[in-house]
XYZ file of C-alpha atoms in Angstrom:
698
model
C 16.070 113.106 -49.447
C 16.347 117.117 -48.744
C 19.174 118.085 -50.043
C 21.416 120.445 -48.384
C 21.214 124.081 -49.224
C 22.852 126.282 -46.816
C 26.323 126.675 -47.682
C 25.469 128.147 -51.237
C 22.960 130.392 -49.866
C 25.407 131.489 -47.549
C 28.181 132.037 -50.720
C 25.466 133.690 -52.980
C 24.792 136.541 -49.891
C 28.590 137.104 -49.444
C 29.219 137.579 -52.610
C 26.168 140.062 -53.361
C 27.245 141.314 -50.116
C 30.715 142.203 -52.095
C 29.700 142.870 -55.330
C 27.160 145.491 -54.045
C 24.276 144.763 -55.533
C 20.853 143.103 -55.006
C 19.436 139.053 -56.651
C 16.618 137.148 -56.265
C 16.680 132.972 -54.926
C 16.495 130.289 -56.567
C 14.108 128.440 -57.390
C 13.364 124.869 -55.552
C 14.235 121.491 -57.251
C 12.465 119.427 -58.934
C 9.951 116.395 -56.869
C 11.585 113.011 -57.367
C 8.199 111.458 -56.174
C 4.639 112.350 -54.933
C 3.760 112.020 -51.450
C 1.955 108.107 -50.924
C 4.105 106.608 -53.803
C 6.299 103.469 -52.677
C 8.213 101.899 -55.697
C 8.659 97.939 -54.490
C 12.200 96.533 -53.590
C 13.172 93.185 -52.770
C 16.666 92.409 -51.625
C 16.977 88.613 -51.689
C 19.222 86.804 -54.424
C 16.883 86.487 -57.637
C 13.935 84.293 -59.129
C 13.742 83.560 -54.702
C 10.645 85.848 -54.111
C 7.465 84.674 -54.807
C 8.812 81.185 -53.366
C 8.156 79.813 -50.363
C 7.748 82.303 -48.045
C 9.554 85.193 -50.046
C 8.108 88.006 -51.191
C 9.291 91.393 -52.466
C 8.340 94.650 -50.261
C 8.086 98.258 -50.871
C 10.029 101.818 -50.460
C 7.615 104.992 -49.536
C 7.913 108.544 -51.501
C 9.905 111.102 -49.134
C 7.185 113.229 -47.641
C 9.087 116.780 -50.139
C 8.958 114.096 -52.949
C 12.770 114.108 -52.881
C 12.941 110.252 -53.010
C 12.382 107.103 -51.751
C 12.964 105.525 -48.445
C 16.141 103.461 -48.148
C 14.449 101.300 -45.984
C 12.363 97.889 -47.821
C 9.442 97.166 -46.236
C 7.692 94.124 -45.524
C 10.198 92.605 -47.817
C 10.903 88.208 -46.582
C 14.205 86.989 -48.374
C 15.032 83.093 -47.636
C 15.480 81.491 -44.026
C 17.521 78.337 -43.222
C 15.146 75.638 -43.408
C 12.979 75.102 -40.544
C 11.243 70.975 -40.061
C 9.260 73.370 -37.189
C 7.654 74.219 -39.463
C 5.526 73.663 -43.358
C 6.636 75.984 -45.099
C 9.424 76.507 -47.881
C 11.404 79.085 -45.557
C 14.473 78.720 -48.180
C 12.415 79.281 -50.809
C 14.466 76.952 -53.040
C 10.446 75.566 -53.958
C 10.717 72.506 -51.765
C 9.357 72.866 -48.080
C 11.529 70.801 -45.551
C 14.153 69.506 -47.644
C 16.735 67.397 -45.668
C 13.863 67.118 -42.568
C 13.565 63.626 -41.309
C 10.205 64.369 -39.363
C 7.958 67.061 -37.935
C 8.614 67.942 -34.766
C 6.394 66.438 -32.512
C 5.294 63.388 -34.363
C 5.216 59.548 -33.644
C 5.916 57.102 -35.406
C 5.664 52.789 -34.231
C 9.920 51.615 -34.115
C 11.209 48.174 -33.340
C 14.655 47.607 -32.960
C 14.369 43.610 -32.278
C 15.569 41.476 -35.295
C 13.971 41.238 -38.257
C 11.160 37.995 -37.585
C 10.747 38.570 -34.089
C 8.137 41.632 -33.747
C 5.209 40.160 -32.522
C 6.005 37.181 -31.202
C 6.569 35.958 -27.754
C 7.046 39.495 -25.472
C 8.438 40.966 -28.031
C 6.522 44.142 -29.504
C 6.663 47.815 -30.955
C 7.317 50.922 -29.372
C 6.797 54.606 -30.611
C 9.008 57.090 -31.105
C 8.422 60.970 -31.041
C 10.260 63.025 -33.788
C 12.698 66.386 -31.975
C 11.963 69.234 -32.253
C 14.994 69.778 -34.952
C 12.945 67.454 -36.495
C 16.125 66.665 -37.916
C 15.409 62.598 -36.335
C 13.455 60.785 -34.502
C 14.006 60.335 -30.946
C 14.287 56.677 -28.026
C 11.882 54.363 -28.849
C 9.585 53.817 -26.045
C 7.991 50.998 -24.450
C 9.279 48.322 -27.450
C 10.558 44.776 -25.998
C 13.127 43.566 -28.310
C 13.949 39.310 -27.805
C 16.192 38.368 -24.194
C 19.201 36.316 -24.891
C 16.765 33.325 -23.238
C 13.763 32.629 -22.057
C 13.348 33.315 -18.424
C 12.655 30.098 -16.991
C 10.410 31.372 -14.043
C 8.364 33.132 -15.987
C 5.433 31.116 -18.493
C 6.412 33.809 -21.170
C 8.242 33.489 -24.490
C 10.871 36.185 -23.305
C 13.488 35.150 -26.604
C 11.047 35.188 -28.905
C 11.432 32.537 -30.792
C 8.217 30.692 -31.079
C 8.611 28.342 -28.227
C 8.287 29.107 -24.071
C 11.459 28.037 -21.475
C 12.728 25.778 -24.363
C 15.562 23.070 -23.141
C 18.187 25.926 -24.923
C 17.552 28.406 -22.079
C 17.868 25.801 -19.642
C 14.550 26.031 -18.376
C 13.498 22.457 -16.820
C 9.690 22.822 -15.444
C 7.592 25.519 -14.224
C 8.343 27.143 -11.002
C 6.525 25.138 -7.844
C 5.069 22.259 -10.255
C 5.222 19.228 -8.078
C 6.435 15.815 -9.750
C 6.866 12.222 -8.336
C 10.276 11.372 -8.086
C 12.298 8.021 -7.847
C 16.109 8.013 -7.796
C 16.051 4.044 -6.543
C 17.220 0.955 -9.358
C 14.454 0.390 -12.443
C 12.407 -1.855 -11.216
C 11.981 -1.302 -7.149
C 9.323 1.082 -6.717
C 6.398 0.303 -5.462
C 8.425 -3.239 -4.148
C 8.970 -3.597 -0.857
C 9.088 -0.742 0.982
C 10.037 1.627 -1.648
C 7.791 4.073 -2.814
C 8.102 6.996 -5.442
C 8.719 10.871 -3.432
C 8.066 14.077 -4.515
C 9.776 16.769 -5.534
C 9.312 20.451 -6.311
C 10.654 23.037 -9.517
C 13.143 25.424 -8.203
C 11.505 29.153 -8.618
C 14.259 29.402 -11.325
C 12.930 26.708 -13.383
C 16.181 25.488 -13.813
C 15.541 22.402 -12.100
C 13.808 20.194 -9.058
C 14.533 20.720 -6.127
C 15.022 17.194 -3.531
C 13.103 13.991 -3.645
C 10.588 15.033 -0.761
C 9.572 10.924 0.924
C 11.297 8.405 -1.729
C 12.701 5.618 -0.177
C 14.638 3.721 -2.062
C 16.234 0.302 -1.543
C 18.596 -0.353 1.772
C 20.435 -3.096 3.240
C 17.499 -5.570 4.479
C 17.181 -5.501 8.156
C 16.385 -9.204 9.293
C 15.091 -7.194 12.864
C 11.346 -6.005 10.709
C 8.815 -8.048 8.736
C 9.512 -5.496 6.065
C 11.246 -5.751 2.800
C 14.083 -3.325 2.835
C 16.092 -4.140 0.125
C 13.340 -4.420 -2.169
C 13.266 -6.860 -4.260
C 10.392 -8.933 -3.580
C 11.695 -11.328 -1.317
C 11.218 -10.515 2.688
C 14.565 -11.197 4.986
C 15.428 -13.813 1.839
C 18.985 -15.545 2.840
C 20.740 -13.718 0.327
C 20.438 -11.117 2.882
C 21.821 -13.085 5.550
C 18.138 -12.981 7.053
C 17.594 -16.360 8.298
C 14.295 -15.393 10.216
C 11.764 -13.032 12.606
C 13.906 -12.048 15.591
C 12.096 -14.322 18.748
C 10.374 -16.290 16.006
C 10.585 -19.790 17.503
C 10.268 -23.087 15.339
C 10.880 -26.961 15.418
C 14.265 -28.186 15.072
C 15.870 -31.431 15.255
C 19.559 -32.955 14.468
C 18.963 -36.254 13.854
C 18.606 -38.252 11.481
C 15.868 -37.744 8.908
C 12.219 -39.964 9.659
C 13.653 -40.145 13.360
C 12.289 -37.519 14.653
C 8.992 -38.529 16.681
C 9.968 -42.184 17.091
C 11.103 -43.648 19.924
C 12.518 -41.818 22.396
C 13.828 -38.634 19.346
C 11.651 -35.986 20.055
C 12.262 -32.388 17.898
C 13.400 -29.192 20.673
C 12.391 -25.253 20.502
C 15.074 -22.688 18.612
C 14.575 -19.440 18.515
C 15.650 -16.591 16.016
C 18.301 -14.058 17.336
C 17.826 -10.232 17.479
C 19.589 -9.637 14.826
C 17.422 -12.205 12.927
C 20.419 -13.455 10.623
C 20.088 -17.087 12.535
C 18.897 -19.275 14.758
C 19.819 -20.096 18.558
C 20.763 -23.981 19.874
C 18.044 -26.192 19.928
C 17.062 -26.253 22.893
C 15.164 -30.140 23.698
C 15.827 -31.690 21.137
C 16.274 -35.549 21.788
C 18.284 -37.321 18.915
C 18.545 -41.425 18.909
C 20.347 -42.931 20.938
C 22.119 -46.586 21.323
C 19.061 -49.724 22.262
C 19.281 -50.336 25.762
C 17.688 -53.852 25.346
C 17.161 -53.831 29.169
C 14.480 -50.379 28.575
C 10.763 -50.089 26.834
C 11.591 -47.263 24.793
C 13.142 -47.057 21.398
C 16.153 -45.447 21.900
C 17.290 -45.826 18.325
C 14.061 -44.126 16.706
C 13.694 -46.545 14.805
C 10.009 -47.401 14.479
C 8.222 -47.510 11.506
C 6.152 -45.195 9.527
C 2.340 -45.329 11.072
C 3.949 -47.506 13.746
C 1.852 -47.255 17.456
C 4.504 -45.181 19.825
C 2.184 -44.444 22.300
C -2.336 -44.752 22.980
C -3.762 -43.604 26.134
C -7.625 -44.347 26.752
C -9.425 -41.327 28.343
C -12.845 -40.254 29.204
C -15.508 -40.698 26.571
C -15.793 -37.552 24.568
C -13.297 -35.747 23.353
C -14.252 -32.844 21.266
C -11.094 -31.604 20.010
C -7.594 -31.608 18.762
C -4.632 -29.284 18.657
C -0.504 -30.432 18.135
C 1.673 -27.607 19.598
C 5.428 -26.959 17.805
C 6.822 -28.887 20.234
C 5.013 -32.469 19.403
C 2.325 -31.656 22.952
C -0.602 -33.066 22.245
C -3.526 -30.815 23.801
C -7.354 -32.162 24.276
C -10.733 -30.574 25.058
C -13.022 -33.216 26.187
C -16.096 -33.247 28.090
C -14.791 -32.662 31.705
C -17.848 -34.707 33.407
C -16.279 -37.917 32.532
C -12.629 -36.798 32.781
C -11.105 -39.125 34.488
C -7.351 -39.142 33.428
C -5.229 -40.309 34.845
C -2.597 -37.542 36.975
C -5.138 -35.403 36.984
C -6.972 -33.717 40.251
C -9.830 -32.291 39.637
C -10.711 -28.670 40.965
C -14.334 -28.937 42.143
C -15.314 -32.392 42.118
C -18.873 -31.640 43.148
C -18.869 -28.217 40.868
C -20.200 -28.766 37.437
C -17.792 -27.798 34.694
C -18.495 -28.423 30.689
C -14.842 -29.299 29.634
C -11.247 -30.142 30.581
C -8.406 -28.700 28.887
C -5.427 -31.207 29.163
C -2.515 -31.102 27.477
C -0.021 -34.601 26.706
C 3.916 -34.098 26.229
C 4.936 -35.845 22.706
C 5.770 -38.917 24.866
C 2.604 -39.200 26.361
C 2.794 -37.835 30.110
C 0.171 -35.662 30.985
C 1.558 -31.930 31.747
C -1.319 -30.512 32.957
C -5.732 -29.882 33.170
C -8.048 -27.348 33.183
C -11.291 -26.942 34.179
C -13.764 -24.336 32.267
C -17.101 -24.234 31.039
C -19.752 -21.780 29.461
C -23.109 -22.635 28.177
C -23.019 -25.142 26.052
C -23.367 -28.863 26.806
C -20.113 -29.934 24.621
C -21.857 -33.538 24.793
C -24.093 -32.065 21.678
C -23.040 -29.325 20.429
C -19.037 -30.000 19.862
C -19.310 -27.374 16.749
C -19.263 -24.504 19.109
C -15.940 -24.894 21.016
C -13.357 -24.548 18.795
C -8.607 -25.609 20.281
C -5.767 -23.811 18.858
C -1.991 -24.645 19.796
C 0.769 -22.640 18.289
C 4.022 -22.773 17.177
C 5.694 -21.741 21.020
C 3.463 -23.639 23.283
C 0.617 -20.815 23.053
C -2.984 -22.510 23.816
C -6.406 -20.146 22.020
C -10.098 -21.415 22.282
C -13.453 -20.326 22.291
C -16.478 -21.054 24.141
C -19.870 -20.756 23.838
C -22.165 -18.343 26.465
C -25.153 -16.710 26.765
C -25.402 -13.083 26.714
C -24.642 -11.839 30.666
C -23.614 -15.170 31.751
C -20.134 -16.543 33.312
C -17.456 -18.641 32.041
C -14.261 -19.473 33.424
C -11.008 -21.501 32.869
C -9.131 -22.652 35.903
C -8.851 -20.980 38.890
C -8.076 -16.878 37.189
C -11.411 -14.988 37.638
C -14.975 -15.710 36.674
C -15.259 -13.961 33.228
C -18.775 -12.026 33.086
C -19.790 -12.072 28.656
C -21.683 -8.424 27.436
C -24.833 -8.647 26.932
C -24.321 -9.332 23.227
C -21.963 -11.840 23.157
C -22.451 -15.397 23.033
C -18.907 -16.373 22.625
C -15.572 -16.075 24.816
C -12.344 -16.531 23.714
C -9.325 -17.845 26.110
C -5.481 -16.782 25.235
C -3.248 -19.617 27.579
C 0.050 -19.781 28.253
C 2.256 -23.096 27.280
C 1.579 -23.775 31.106
C -1.818 -23.222 31.622
C -1.879 -20.171 32.822
C -4.623 -17.929 31.474
C -3.573 -14.610 29.814
C -6.970 -12.873 28.952
C -10.106 -13.237 28.242
C -12.101 -11.322 25.879
C -15.686 -11.529 24.528
C -15.968 -12.557 20.556
C -18.129 -10.007 18.895
C -21.656 -10.646 17.609
C -21.961 -8.837 14.478
C -25.289 -9.396 12.877
C -27.888 -9.777 14.807
C -28.890 -12.888 13.081
C -25.219 -14.299 14.717
C -25.240 -16.829 17.339
C -23.564 -19.971 18.791
C -23.558 -22.208 15.703
C -22.128 -19.660 12.993
C -18.918 -21.033 11.832
C -15.869 -19.325 13.382
C -12.261 -20.434 13.085
C -9.330 -19.147 15.778
C -5.641 -19.305 15.235
C -2.300 -18.750 17.277
C 0.491 -16.638 16.552
C 4.475 -17.521 17.491
C 4.297 -13.924 19.390
C 1.192 -15.382 21.698
C -1.324 -13.095 19.368
C -4.952 -14.798 18.619
C -6.756 -14.352 15.254
C -10.734 -15.158 15.475
C -12.727 -14.890 12.378
C -16.558 -16.165 11.638
C -18.916 -16.542 9.340
C -22.329 -16.837 7.552
C -24.383 -13.225 8.509
C -20.721 -11.623 9.438
C -19.022 -11.444 6.190
C -15.896 -13.187 6.877
C -15.004 -11.072 9.883
C -11.290 -11.376 10.815
C -9.020 -9.670 13.953
C -6.386 -9.779 15.213
C -5.615 -9.603 19.578
C -1.971 -8.527 20.490
C -1.057 -10.739 23.021
C -2.941 -8.282 25.787
C -6.095 -8.909 24.844
C -6.002 -5.766 22.680
C -7.685 -5.661 19.078
C -4.160 -5.282 17.024
C -6.809 -4.984 13.679
C -10.037 -5.625 12.381
C -10.924 -6.442 8.819
C -14.576 -6.924 8.010
C -15.214 -8.619 4.649
C -18.061 -8.995 1.469
C -19.667 -12.345 1.377
C -21.649 -15.063 3.391
C -19.207 -17.843 3.954
C -20.209 -21.500 5.692
C -17.236 -22.239 6.430
C -14.126 -20.832 8.045
C -10.882 -21.823 8.985
C -7.604 -19.804 9.703
C -3.585 -20.529 10.280
C -0.503 -18.082 11.871
C 1.938 -16.952 8.917
C 5.790 -17.178 11.024
C 5.317 -13.656 10.246
C 2.583 -12.475 11.801
C 0.228 -12.227 9.190
C -3.083 -15.205 8.459
C -4.293 -17.136 5.928
C -8.218 -17.038 6.036
C -10.480 -19.956 4.320
C -13.756 -19.726 3.787
C -15.984 -21.685 1.780
C -18.338 -18.947 -0.353
C -21.322 -19.402 -3.548
C -20.918 -16.122 -4.877
C -18.265 -14.008 -5.404
C -16.641 -12.317 -2.369
C -14.080 -9.010 -1.323
C -11.838 -10.569 1.656
C -9.944 -7.265 0.936
C -7.836 -7.736 -2.402
C -11.158 -7.016 -4.664
C -13.525 -9.197 -5.836
C -13.039 -13.153 -6.724
C -15.826 -14.513 -8.742
C -17.383 -17.539 -8.262
C -15.997 -20.504 -10.202
C -19.003 -23.060 -10.087
C -22.676 -20.442 -10.600
C -23.486 -20.766 -6.695
C -21.980 -23.974 -5.344
C -19.910 -23.346 -2.993
C -15.899 -22.533 -3.688
C -13.070 -22.202 -1.399
C -11.273 -19.089 -1.169
C -8.514 -17.762 0.059
C -6.435 -15.246 1.955
C -3.684 -13.892 2.918
C -3.003 -11.417 5.257
C 0.306 -9.323 6.638
C 1.115 -8.732 10.515
C -0.573 -5.618 10.309
C -4.315 -6.580 8.265
C -3.178 -5.628 5.075
C -4.457 -7.856 2.208
C -1.730 -9.571 0.600
C -3.709 -11.566 -2.126
C -6.905 -13.541 -2.160
C -7.011 -15.982 -4.221
C -10.597 -18.987 -5.359
C -8.414 -22.031 -6.268
C -10.954 -24.178 -7.480
C -14.913 -24.939 -7.412
C -16.135 -26.685 -5.403
C -13.238 -26.881 -2.577
C -14.096 -26.926 1.664
C -11.685 -26.649 4.038
C -11.807 -29.179 6.419
C -8.068 -27.861 7.308
C -5.487 -25.266 7.352
C -1.307 -24.606 7.855
C 1.101 -22.930 7.007
C 4.877 -24.436 6.488
C 7.603 -24.653 4.849
C 7.163 -21.716 2.956
C 3.762 -23.182 1.883
C -0.155 -23.313 2.900
C -1.303 -26.916 3.286
C -5.724 -27.449 2.665
C -6.953 -30.270 3.064
C -10.857 -30.552 1.674
C -13.377 -32.293 1.065
C -12.370 -33.481 -2.060
C -8.197 -34.159 -1.242
C -5.047 -31.711 0.097
C -4.139 -28.576 -1.810
C -0.258 -26.875 -0.968
C -0.313 -23.519 -2.461
C 1.970 -21.040 -1.797
C 2.274 -18.588 1.005
C 4.182 -16.123 -1.483
C 1.611 -14.944 -4.356
C -1.624 -18.013 -3.509
C -0.656 -19.840 -6.330
C -1.922 -23.564 -6.026
C 1.580 -26.111 -6.651
C -0.042 -29.292 -5.858
C -3.216 -30.540 -5.945
C -4.197 -33.878 -4.605
C -7.297 -35.732 -5.340
C -8.341 -38.016 -2.047
C -8.357 -41.978 -2.311
C -11.287 -42.986 -4.533
C -13.452 -46.502 -4.176
C -13.786 -45.634 -0.097
C -17.436 -45.940 1.632
C -16.169 -43.476 4.632
C -19.107 -41.490 7.268
C -16.910 -39.776 9.149
C -13.429 -38.538 8.020
C -11.014 -35.360 9.295
C -7.325 -34.644 8.583
C -4.710 -32.066 8.886
C -1.371 -30.498 7.207
C 1.988 -31.475 8.033
C 4.490 -29.849 5.328
C 3.794 -30.820 2.441
C 1.628 -33.686 3.433
C -1.240 -34.187 4.374
C -2.480 -36.554 6.912
C -6.381 -38.434 6.588
C -8.130 -40.293 8.891
C -11.203 -41.845 8.376
C -13.309 -44.757 9.284
C -14.708 -46.808 6.179
C -17.025 -49.088 5.898
C -16.601 -52.726 6.935
C -14.796 -54.423 3.810
C -11.796 -54.235 2.180
C -10.745 -50.954 1.400
C -7.826 -50.244 -0.890
C -5.528 -47.207 -0.524
C -3.113 -47.621 -2.872
C -0.925 -49.778 -1.461
C -2.547 -52.611 -2.021
C -6.033 -54.144 0.087
C -6.592 -53.401 3.041
C -9.012 -56.016 4.401
C -10.839 -55.094 7.796
C -9.480 -55.183 10.928
C -9.839 -58.715 12.441
C -12.650 -59.586 10.644
C -14.654 -56.326 11.517
C -18.570 -55.864 10.263
C -18.535 -52.456 11.674
C -15.920 -50.919 10.397
C -12.550 -49.697 10.596
C -10.460 -46.471 11.532
C -7.958 -46.141 8.955
C -5.175 -43.040 9.492
C -2.629 -42.979 6.404
C -0.117 -39.639 5.454
C -0.809 -38.927 1.545
C 0.185 -36.130 -0.719
C 0.739 -36.821 -4.559
C 0.874 -40.671 -2.842
C -0.050 -42.642 -0.260
C 3.112 -43.180 2.200
C 1.320 -45.492 4.525
C -2.009 -46.441 5.917
C -2.359 -48.318 9.350
C -5.981 -49.271 10.830
C -5.909 -49.121 14.515
C -7.908 -51.162 15.138
C -12.195 -51.870 14.414
C -14.410 -48.320 16.014
C -17.779 -46.987 15.913
C -16.310 -43.174 15.682
C -14.009 -40.848 14.677
C -12.467 -37.895 16.496
C -9.320 -35.704 15.046
C -6.623 -36.158 13.497
C -3.705 -33.448 14.519
C -0.528 -33.511 13.025
C 2.874 -30.771 12.859
C 5.699 -30.399 11.059
C 8.785 -32.933 12.360
C 6.716 -36.121 12.401
C 4.149 -35.613 15.651
C 0.760 -37.499 13.983
C -1.500 -37.937 16.257
C -5.407 -39.114 16.337
C -8.089 -39.881 18.637
C -10.831 -42.282 18.285
C -13.877 -43.692 20.127
C -13.847 -47.884 20.498
C -15.201 -50.657 22.522
C -14.329 -51.794 25.892
C -10.697 -51.780 23.947
C -8.674 -50.536 21.237
C -5.506 -53.360 19.727
C -3.115 -51.177 18.046
C 0.284 -52.218 18.299
C -0.852 -53.877 21.550
C -4.445 -53.946 23.518
C -5.661 -51.164 25.719
C -8.433 -51.747 27.580
C -11.263 -48.625 27.258
C -11.848 -47.002 31.042
C -15.490 -47.214 31.253
C -16.747 -49.822 28.309
C -16.444 -46.929 25.424
C -13.530 -44.728 25.409
C -12.017 -42.234 23.875
C -7.935 -42.858 23.050
C -5.333 -40.896 22.224
C -2.622 -41.988 20.020
C 1.217 -41.437 18.545
C 1.663 -42.889 15.090
C 5.158 -42.791 13.742
C 5.441 -40.010 10.694
């Protein structure tokens, strides 16, 4: 530092002048320091120099050496600690004391409850240290537990180790589907009832409506369905009595009098609602006996008694009985001379005559028909049936591309592969239609076994076997194919019986395993012929199939009263229409020697007819001596199931033709006898050897 010499110099000068004396300058002061010399300096708190960032500085000597500069150059004194540096800024010997982190530093973070990190969707995030270093910023990217799972996903959002658990209100995975049924237990799959399908809602908290399900409803008597799904169709407990429009025989007279004397059944029709039957039209109950008249007005004839008999032209072939008790006979027209019938074309050569007789034996109508076979020698080529409502169906054999006719109807030309024509005829004898029976196998011909049945609505069922695998076809009332079912097997015989609900029962004789539509039915008798039954509904669906027993063969088949009656080579079976179970198995009379037999079911009974050899015969009612001492044999008719009800021998005969029966007490028999028939009175033959039609009391 320079010193102020100016004032002193002025003072000395003035003094000299005043005194008038002369004097010399005083000598300069001594220097304090030399140029370039420095002096250490530090203005910080004691003990901090050299600690952390703190350090001492220096003061440089003034140029005149008079002292040192006041500024302490280069010194660093303590500052507030900065967390943004790694230094000890406050020089207390500790770096970044009081700092939470290093600015910019990144660390993993998780703020959810302990034990949830890494469970389900929960995961850690990351947090960056704030510029101040005093703390970390927000935890970015972490996923913490939601209050509950989101049922619309397949994730564990609440991180409890379970996915869409019920506690979160979850029921199902969105859009998934499952079967559903809200009807009563035990009704699903019964009758019309069936399961539907429901889809999970988008939220996953429940299912939508059950689409397509059918649950029990009130039974609709106008359909053949089981709407209330109790396993019964139009049962009485549902106020149903019958199928609307269906007809059945009816009778209000005392039991056992229908078909006796003047008494006859009528026909009643099911009401449109199916809840009851209309009046019994045409019935005739017993009346007071009129001694002056021939008929039995009181209807008191004994069971098995002959009610009437007719002599017909020889060579009767087939016999059928309709629901009203009328008999329909198919006979050889070449020798036809039926009372009341005038041939349409006497000079022509039709092969058969179809004639219908009333329950009292009156001739109703006759129709000529022809194909390409002589019926006297090939009766097995023809079939004849009569339905409950009087509808008639028959088959006539033909050759390829040949003609067939019925009555005055236009000639029907058969197709190239046709060998059989099916005729459908109404109760008055008018032709409804003619169709070619299908040829179902290259080896099939007119001799192949076949059967027909007449439905209650005018439909016709047709079945054939051998090479054609028990094929069953239903033709509707117009002749169009309603359904066509091909089955397996090679049956040696077939039989059909219509069911009141529009379905049909099929009976075949089969030696091997067969599938009639309800699954394979194995053989019972190791290659021998067994009876196999199958029941089809109105749409052709197989309801059940069964093999009742070994070595049976169906001679005749009928349906009535909820039963199927099957007359076999060994006796009679009564089978449940509902499930095919055997209810009654009755053996035919034993100890008999016979050369021919025929039979027909009637309700729960069976009518047997047989041509027994000469000699005494016992049907269980005591010995039956040969009629009139006949040495040639006798024709017997008997009613039996469980035990013989009655047995009658109409007289000596040399050939048995047919027996026919219908619920309500209608029993018919046909046979061929020589010269005359003495059956509760003598009737003469027409040409020495005649064909006789007989009606007997049930």
